[in-house]
């Protein structure tokens, strides 16, 4: 950060601290922070994962004494671009965002760069060859998540052919079209099953990472195909929607149709422990503390790694049942 920007930011922050204290709460005055302002553009509130992620970021900001300006883009890229431009005008210290889709960010990231405001990508990355447009990317390895889901199916393929025709007919509920986790989880899964001639993905459609989306897509899959063996859903919410559609069709999820999902939020873990989901690959939404730590380092001019990968695991039924009571989200 240039000294000019530090002066501009501190002038802005001093006045915002005054306004906040006059309002009687929040920001650095309430939490004893150093006046750092972080503008964060969230994707939306499409899933249980997203809600947990928002709670983690808001809680960690308040804990760290960082003045968080938060906006919900309702899953629209244009809203995220607008929010980022507003943060640039407000001269925040750091901008962080979770990009709803991978492409189309270079112009607004160039604007942030020209304004000397560092950008932290959280959860999802952007498709760019210019790494100078962001300071760091904190989030999961979505390709690895897809590989884990596919590996489980390969390892359990002997018991996965519920229609007993020797072929495993998989349908895929994809995340938001163009989103990094949708692209990467599809890629990783395909990579893992590639050498298995008996496993084939017969249908793949987006359910937009929502429960309703998953339910609707699964209903249409079931209307046109009675021989589905496995559902691979890119998140728990779509898997939970698929369960509703499967039960409404008179079938038993986890028995007539096996279900693999990603996330491991509480509702998903409950369904796994109840035997309605067969396997969950974890995607950890609790990124708040690491994001605040990176924000402070970036503001202090410290070097940060270009990529911070979130640590994650996987859950079988027994493992879900064992941790369910202590699951925070
Ligand atoms: O980017 C993370 C993904 O977005 C989560 O898996 C999904 O639930 C969310 O909506």
PDB file of C-alpha atoms in Angstrom, residues 52 61 64 72 77-79 91 110 137 155 165 234 247 283 287 311:
ATOM      1  CA  UNK A  52     -22.337 -20.586   7.295  1.00  0.00           C
ATOM      2  CA  UNK A  61     -14.443  -9.504  11.295  1.00  0.00           C
ATOM      3  CA  UNK A  64     -10.610  -9.184  14.667  1.00  0.00           C
ATOM      4  CA  UNK A  72     -25.085  -9.805  -0.872  1.00  0.00           C
ATOM      5  CA  UNK A  77     -22.253 -10.939 -11.252  1.00  0.00           C
ATOM      6  CA  UNK A  78     -23.464  -7.412 -12.101  1.00  0.00           C
ATOM      7  CA  UNK A  79     -24.300  -6.846  -8.409  1.00  0.00           C
ATOM      8  CA  UNK A  91     -11.489   3.754  -0.585  1.00  0.00           C
ATOM      9  CA  UNK A 110      -7.928  -3.478 -13.024  1.00  0.00           C
ATOM     10  CA  UNK A 137      -6.858 -16.744  -3.151  1.00  0.00           C
ATOM     11  CA  UNK A 155     -14.311 -47.948  -4.717  1.00  0.00           C
ATOM     12  CA  UNK A 165     -27.567 -54.449 -14.982  1.00  0.00           C
ATOM     13  CA  UNK A 234     -22.291 -30.583  -6.442  1.00  0.00           C
ATOM     14  CA  UNK A 247     -39.202 -39.873  -2.225  1.00  0.00           C
ATOM     15  CA  UNK A 283     -16.109 -28.173   1.615  1.00  0.00           C
ATOM     16  CA  UNK A 287     -13.098 -19.062   6.048  1.00  0.00           C
ATOM     17  CA  UNK A 311      -8.108 -28.318   4.659  1.00  0.00           C
TER      18      UNK A 311
END
